[in-house]
mmCIF file of N, CA, C and O in Angstrom:
data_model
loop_
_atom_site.group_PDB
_atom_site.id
_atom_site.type_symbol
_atom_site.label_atom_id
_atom_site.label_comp_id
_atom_site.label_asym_id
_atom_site.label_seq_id
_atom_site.Cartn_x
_atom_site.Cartn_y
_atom_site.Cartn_z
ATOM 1 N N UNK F 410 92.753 51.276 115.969
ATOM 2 C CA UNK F 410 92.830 52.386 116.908
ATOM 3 C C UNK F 410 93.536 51.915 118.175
ATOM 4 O O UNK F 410 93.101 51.053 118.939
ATOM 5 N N UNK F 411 94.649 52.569 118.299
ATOM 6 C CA UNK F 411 95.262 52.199 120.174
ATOM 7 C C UNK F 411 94.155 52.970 121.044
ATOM 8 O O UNK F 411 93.446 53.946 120.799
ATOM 9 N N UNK F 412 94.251 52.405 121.799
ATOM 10 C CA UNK F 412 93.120 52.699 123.358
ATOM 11 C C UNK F 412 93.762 53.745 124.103
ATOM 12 O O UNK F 412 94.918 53.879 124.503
ATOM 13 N N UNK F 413 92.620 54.529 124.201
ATOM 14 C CA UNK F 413 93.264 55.585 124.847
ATOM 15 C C UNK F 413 93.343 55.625 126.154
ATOM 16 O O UNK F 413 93.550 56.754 126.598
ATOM 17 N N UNK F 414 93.214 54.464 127.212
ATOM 18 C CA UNK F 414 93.157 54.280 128.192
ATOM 19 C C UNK F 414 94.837 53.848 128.331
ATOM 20 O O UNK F 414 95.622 54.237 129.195
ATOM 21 N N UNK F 415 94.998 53.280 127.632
ATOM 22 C CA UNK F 415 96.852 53.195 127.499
ATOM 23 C C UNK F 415 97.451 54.222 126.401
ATOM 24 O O UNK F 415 97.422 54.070 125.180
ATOM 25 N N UNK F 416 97.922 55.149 127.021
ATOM 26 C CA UNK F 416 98.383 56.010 126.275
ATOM 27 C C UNK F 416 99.875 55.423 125.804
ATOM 28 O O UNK F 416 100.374 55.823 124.752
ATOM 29 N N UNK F 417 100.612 54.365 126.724
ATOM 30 C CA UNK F 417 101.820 54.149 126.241
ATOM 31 C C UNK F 417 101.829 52.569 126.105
ATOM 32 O O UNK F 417 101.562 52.134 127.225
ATOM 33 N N UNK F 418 102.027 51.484 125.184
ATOM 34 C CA UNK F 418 102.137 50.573 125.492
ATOM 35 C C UNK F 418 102.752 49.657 124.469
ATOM 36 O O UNK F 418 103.259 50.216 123.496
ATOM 37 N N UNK F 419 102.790 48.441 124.520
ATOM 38 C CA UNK F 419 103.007 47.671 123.686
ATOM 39 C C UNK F 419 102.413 46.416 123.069
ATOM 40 O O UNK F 419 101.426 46.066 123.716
ATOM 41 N N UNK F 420 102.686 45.587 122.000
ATOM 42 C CA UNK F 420 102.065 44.429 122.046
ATOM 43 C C UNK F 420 102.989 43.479 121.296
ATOM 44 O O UNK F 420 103.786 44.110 120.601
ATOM 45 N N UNK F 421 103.147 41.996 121.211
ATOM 46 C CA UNK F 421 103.898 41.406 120.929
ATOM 47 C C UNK F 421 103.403 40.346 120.450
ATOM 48 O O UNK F 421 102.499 39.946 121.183
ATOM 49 N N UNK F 422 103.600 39.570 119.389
ATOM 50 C CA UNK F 422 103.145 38.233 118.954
ATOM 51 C C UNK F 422 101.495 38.109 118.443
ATOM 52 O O UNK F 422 100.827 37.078 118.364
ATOM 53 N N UNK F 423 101.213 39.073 118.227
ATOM 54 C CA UNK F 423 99.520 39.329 117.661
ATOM 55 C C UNK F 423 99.795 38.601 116.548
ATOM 56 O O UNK F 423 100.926 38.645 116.063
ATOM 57 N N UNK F 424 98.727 37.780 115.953
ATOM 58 C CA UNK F 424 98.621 37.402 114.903
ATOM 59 C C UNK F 424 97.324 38.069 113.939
ATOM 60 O O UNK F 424 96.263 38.637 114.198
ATOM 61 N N UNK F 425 97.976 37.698 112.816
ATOM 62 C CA UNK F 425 96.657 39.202 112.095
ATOM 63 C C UNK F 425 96.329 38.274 110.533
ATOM 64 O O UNK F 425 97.137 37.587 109.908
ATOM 65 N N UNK F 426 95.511 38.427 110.349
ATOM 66 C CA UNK F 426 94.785 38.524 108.428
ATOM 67 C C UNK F 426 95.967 37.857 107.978
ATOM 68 O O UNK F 426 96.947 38.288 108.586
ATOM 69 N N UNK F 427 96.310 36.774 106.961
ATOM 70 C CA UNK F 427 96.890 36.390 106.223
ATOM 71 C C UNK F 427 98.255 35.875 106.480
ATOM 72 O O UNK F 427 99.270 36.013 105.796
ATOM 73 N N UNK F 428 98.011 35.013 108.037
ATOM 74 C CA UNK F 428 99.217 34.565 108.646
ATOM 75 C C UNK F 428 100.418 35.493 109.154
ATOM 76 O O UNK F 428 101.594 35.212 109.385
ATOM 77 N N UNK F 429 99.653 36.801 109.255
ATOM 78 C CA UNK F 429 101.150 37.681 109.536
ATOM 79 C C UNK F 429 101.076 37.108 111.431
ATOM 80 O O UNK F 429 100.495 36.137 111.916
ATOM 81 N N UNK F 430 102.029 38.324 112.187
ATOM 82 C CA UNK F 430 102.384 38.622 113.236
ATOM 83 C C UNK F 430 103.194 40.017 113.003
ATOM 84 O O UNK F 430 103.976 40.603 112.254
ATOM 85 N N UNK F 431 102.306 40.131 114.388
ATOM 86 C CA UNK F 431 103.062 41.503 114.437
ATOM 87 C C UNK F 431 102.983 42.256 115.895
ATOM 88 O O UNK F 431 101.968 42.317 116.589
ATOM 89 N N UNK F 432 104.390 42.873 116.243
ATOM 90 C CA UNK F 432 104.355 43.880 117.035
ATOM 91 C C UNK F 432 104.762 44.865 116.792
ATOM 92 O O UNK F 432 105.628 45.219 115.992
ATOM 93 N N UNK F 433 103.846 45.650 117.824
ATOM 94 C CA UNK F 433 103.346 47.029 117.918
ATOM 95 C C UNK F 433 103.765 48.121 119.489
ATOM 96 O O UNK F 433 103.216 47.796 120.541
ATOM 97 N N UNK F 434 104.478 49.027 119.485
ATOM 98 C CA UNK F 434 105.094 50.000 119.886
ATOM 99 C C UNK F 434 104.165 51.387 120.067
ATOM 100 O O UNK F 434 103.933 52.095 119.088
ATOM 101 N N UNK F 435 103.765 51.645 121.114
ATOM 102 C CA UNK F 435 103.244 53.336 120.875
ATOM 103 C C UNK F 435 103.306 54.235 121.981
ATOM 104 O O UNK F 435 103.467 53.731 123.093
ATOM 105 N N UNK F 436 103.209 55.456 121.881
ATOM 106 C CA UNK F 436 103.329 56.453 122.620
ATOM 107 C C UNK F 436 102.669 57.687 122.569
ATOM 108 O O UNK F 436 102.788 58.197 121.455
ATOM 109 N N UNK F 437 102.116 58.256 123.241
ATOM 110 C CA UNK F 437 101.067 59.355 123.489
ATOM 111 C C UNK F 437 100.200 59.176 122.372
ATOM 112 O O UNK F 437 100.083 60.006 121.471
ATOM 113 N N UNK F 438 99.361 57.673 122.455
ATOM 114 C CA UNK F 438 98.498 57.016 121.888
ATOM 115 C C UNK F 438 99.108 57.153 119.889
ATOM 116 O O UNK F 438 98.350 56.621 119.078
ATOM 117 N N UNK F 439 100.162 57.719 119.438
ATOM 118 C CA UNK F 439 101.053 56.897 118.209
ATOM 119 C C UNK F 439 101.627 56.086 117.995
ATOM 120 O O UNK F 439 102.560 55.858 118.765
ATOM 121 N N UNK F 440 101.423 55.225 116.890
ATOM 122 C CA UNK F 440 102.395 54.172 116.866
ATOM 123 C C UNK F 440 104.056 54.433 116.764
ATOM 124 O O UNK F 440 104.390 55.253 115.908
ATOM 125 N N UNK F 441 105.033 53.866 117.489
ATOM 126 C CA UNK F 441 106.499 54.149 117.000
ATOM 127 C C UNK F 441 106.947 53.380 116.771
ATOM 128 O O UNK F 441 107.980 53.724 116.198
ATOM 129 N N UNK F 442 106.863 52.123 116.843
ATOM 130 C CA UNK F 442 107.384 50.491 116.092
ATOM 131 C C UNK F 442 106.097 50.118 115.795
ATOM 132 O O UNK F 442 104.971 50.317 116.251
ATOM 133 N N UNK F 443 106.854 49.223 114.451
ATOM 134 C CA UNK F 443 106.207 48.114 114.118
ATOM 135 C C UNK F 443 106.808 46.894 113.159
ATOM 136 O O UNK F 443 107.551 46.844 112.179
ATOM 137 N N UNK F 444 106.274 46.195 113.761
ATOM 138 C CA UNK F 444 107.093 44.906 112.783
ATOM 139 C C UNK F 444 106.556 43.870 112.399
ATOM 140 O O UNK F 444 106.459 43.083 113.341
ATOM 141 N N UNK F 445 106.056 43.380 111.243
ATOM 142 C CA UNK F 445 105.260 42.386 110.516
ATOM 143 C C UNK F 445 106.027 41.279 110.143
ATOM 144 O O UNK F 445 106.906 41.711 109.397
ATOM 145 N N UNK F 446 106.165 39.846 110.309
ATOM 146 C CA UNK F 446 106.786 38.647 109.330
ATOM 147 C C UNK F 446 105.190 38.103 109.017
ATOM 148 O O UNK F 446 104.021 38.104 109.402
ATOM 149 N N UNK F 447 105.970 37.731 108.189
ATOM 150 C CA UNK F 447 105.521 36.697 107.228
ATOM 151 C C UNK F 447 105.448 35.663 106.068
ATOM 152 O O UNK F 447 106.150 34.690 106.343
ATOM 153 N N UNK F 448 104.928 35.568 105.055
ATOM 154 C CA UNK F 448 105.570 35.324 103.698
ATOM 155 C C UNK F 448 106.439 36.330 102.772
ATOM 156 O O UNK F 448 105.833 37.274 102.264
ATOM 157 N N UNK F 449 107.641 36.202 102.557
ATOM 158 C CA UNK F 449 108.730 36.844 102.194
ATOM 159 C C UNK F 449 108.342 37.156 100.875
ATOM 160 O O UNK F 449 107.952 36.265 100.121
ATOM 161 N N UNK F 450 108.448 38.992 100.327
ATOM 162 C CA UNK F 450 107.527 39.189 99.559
ATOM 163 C C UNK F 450 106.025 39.716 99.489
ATOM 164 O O UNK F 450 105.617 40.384 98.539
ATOM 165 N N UNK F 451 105.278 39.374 100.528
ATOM 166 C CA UNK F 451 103.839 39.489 100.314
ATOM 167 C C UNK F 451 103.873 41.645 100.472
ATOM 168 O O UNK F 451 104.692 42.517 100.762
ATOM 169 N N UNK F 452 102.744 41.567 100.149
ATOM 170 C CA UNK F 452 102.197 43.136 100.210
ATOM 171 C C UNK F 452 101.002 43.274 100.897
ATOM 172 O O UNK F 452 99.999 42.804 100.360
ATOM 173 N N UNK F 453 100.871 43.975 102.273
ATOM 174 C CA UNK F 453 100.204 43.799 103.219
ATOM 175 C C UNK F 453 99.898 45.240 103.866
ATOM 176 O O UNK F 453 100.561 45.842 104.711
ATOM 177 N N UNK F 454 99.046 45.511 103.410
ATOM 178 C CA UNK F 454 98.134 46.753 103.643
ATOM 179 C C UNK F 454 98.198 47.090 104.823
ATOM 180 O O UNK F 454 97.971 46.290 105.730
ATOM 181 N N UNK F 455 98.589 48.610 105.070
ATOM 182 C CA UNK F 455 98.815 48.724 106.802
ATOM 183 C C UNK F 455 97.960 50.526 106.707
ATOM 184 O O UNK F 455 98.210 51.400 105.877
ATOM 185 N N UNK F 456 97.408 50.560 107.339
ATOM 186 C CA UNK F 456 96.509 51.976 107.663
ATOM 187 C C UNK F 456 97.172 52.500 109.022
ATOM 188 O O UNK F 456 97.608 51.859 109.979
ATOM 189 N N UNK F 457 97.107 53.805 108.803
ATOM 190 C CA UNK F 457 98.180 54.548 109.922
ATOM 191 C C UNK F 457 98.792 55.780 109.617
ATOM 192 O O UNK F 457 99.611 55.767 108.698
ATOM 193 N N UNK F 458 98.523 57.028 110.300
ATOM 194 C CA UNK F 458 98.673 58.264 110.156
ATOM 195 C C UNK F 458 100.222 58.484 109.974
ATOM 196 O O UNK F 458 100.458 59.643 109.634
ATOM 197 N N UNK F 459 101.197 57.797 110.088
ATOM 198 C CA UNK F 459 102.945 58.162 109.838
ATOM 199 C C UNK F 459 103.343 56.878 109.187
ATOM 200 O O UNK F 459 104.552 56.667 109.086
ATOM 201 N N UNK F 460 102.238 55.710 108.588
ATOM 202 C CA UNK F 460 103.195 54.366 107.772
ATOM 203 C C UNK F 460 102.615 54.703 106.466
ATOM 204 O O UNK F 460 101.625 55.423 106.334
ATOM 205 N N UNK F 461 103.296 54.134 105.465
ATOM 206 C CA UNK F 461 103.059 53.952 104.123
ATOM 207 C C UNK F 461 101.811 53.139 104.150
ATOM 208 O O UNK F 461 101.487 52.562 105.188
ATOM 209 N N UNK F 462 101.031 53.054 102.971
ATOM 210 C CA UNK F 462 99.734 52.546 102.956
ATOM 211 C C UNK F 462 99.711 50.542 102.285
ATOM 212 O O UNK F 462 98.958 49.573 102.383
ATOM 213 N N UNK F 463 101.026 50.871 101.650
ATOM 214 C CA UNK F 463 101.151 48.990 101.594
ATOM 215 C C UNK F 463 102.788 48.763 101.897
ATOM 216 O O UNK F 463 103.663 49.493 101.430
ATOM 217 N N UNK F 464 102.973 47.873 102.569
ATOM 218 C CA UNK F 464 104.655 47.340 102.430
ATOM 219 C C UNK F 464 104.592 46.086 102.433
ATOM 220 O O UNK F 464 103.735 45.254 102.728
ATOM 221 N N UNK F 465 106.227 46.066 101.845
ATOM 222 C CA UNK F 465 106.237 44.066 101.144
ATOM 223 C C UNK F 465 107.366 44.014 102.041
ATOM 224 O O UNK F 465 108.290 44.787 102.296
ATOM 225 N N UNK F 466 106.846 42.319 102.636
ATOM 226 C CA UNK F 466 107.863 41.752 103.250
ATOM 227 C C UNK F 466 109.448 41.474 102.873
ATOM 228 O O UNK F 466 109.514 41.019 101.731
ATOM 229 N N UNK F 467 110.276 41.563 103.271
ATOM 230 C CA UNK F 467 111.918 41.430 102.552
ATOM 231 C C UNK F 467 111.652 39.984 102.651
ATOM 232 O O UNK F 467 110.827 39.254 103.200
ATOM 233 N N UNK F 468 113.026 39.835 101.649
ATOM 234 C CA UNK F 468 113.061 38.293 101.811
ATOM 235 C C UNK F 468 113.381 37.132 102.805
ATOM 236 O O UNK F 468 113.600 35.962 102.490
ATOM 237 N N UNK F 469 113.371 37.645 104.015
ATOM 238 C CA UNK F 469 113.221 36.841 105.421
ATOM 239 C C UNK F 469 111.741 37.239 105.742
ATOM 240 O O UNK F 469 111.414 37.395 106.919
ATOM 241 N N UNK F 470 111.023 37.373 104.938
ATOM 242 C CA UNK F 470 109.474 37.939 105.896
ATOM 243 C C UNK F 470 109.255 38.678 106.872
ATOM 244 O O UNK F 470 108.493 38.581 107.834
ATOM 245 N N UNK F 471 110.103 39.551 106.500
ATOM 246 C CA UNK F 471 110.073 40.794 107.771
ATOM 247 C C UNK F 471 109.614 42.492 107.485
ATOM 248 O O UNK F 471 109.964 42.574 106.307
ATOM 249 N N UNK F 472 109.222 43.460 107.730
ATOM 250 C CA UNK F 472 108.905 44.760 107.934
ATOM 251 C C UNK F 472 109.519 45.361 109.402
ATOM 252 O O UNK F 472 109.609 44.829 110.508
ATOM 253 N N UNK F 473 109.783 46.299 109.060
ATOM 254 C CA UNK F 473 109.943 47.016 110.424
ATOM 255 C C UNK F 473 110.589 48.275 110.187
ATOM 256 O O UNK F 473 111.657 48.747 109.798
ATOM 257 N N UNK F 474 109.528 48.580 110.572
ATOM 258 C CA UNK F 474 109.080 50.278 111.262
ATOM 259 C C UNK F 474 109.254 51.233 112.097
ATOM 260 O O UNK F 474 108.378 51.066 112.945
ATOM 261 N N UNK F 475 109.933 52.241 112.396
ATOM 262 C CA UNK F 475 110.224 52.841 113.755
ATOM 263 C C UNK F 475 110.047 54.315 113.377
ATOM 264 O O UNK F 475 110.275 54.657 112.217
ATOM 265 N N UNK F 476 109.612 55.293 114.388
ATOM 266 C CA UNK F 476 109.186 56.640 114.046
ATOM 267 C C UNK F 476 110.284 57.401 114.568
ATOM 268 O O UNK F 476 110.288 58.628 114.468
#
């Protein structure tokens, strides 16, 4: 859940579950970027009212997302 005390913000370099990283983009508390590396290939479950429910890393270990 983004905080609704920041309705607009960002985040950068989070590290998450299974060695990813990721930043995160949002606006009037939605996400509008996002971008995951990691292991090139993997399938990494993402929950979120406008993303697909699993995406696989390309083969540089990357995702990325924009609304």
């Amino acid at each position: 859940a983004l905080p609704a005390a920041w309705p607009v913000g960002r985040l950068r370099g989070a590290r998450a579950r299974g060695g990813l990283t990721l930043d995160l983009d949002w606006a009037d508390g939605v996400p509008t970027r996002l971008r995951l590396q990691g292991a090139p290939g993997a399938r990494v479950p993402v929950i979120g009212t406008r993303l697909p429910a699993v995406v696989t890393l390309d083969a540089e270990g990357q995702f990325t997302w924009a609304a």
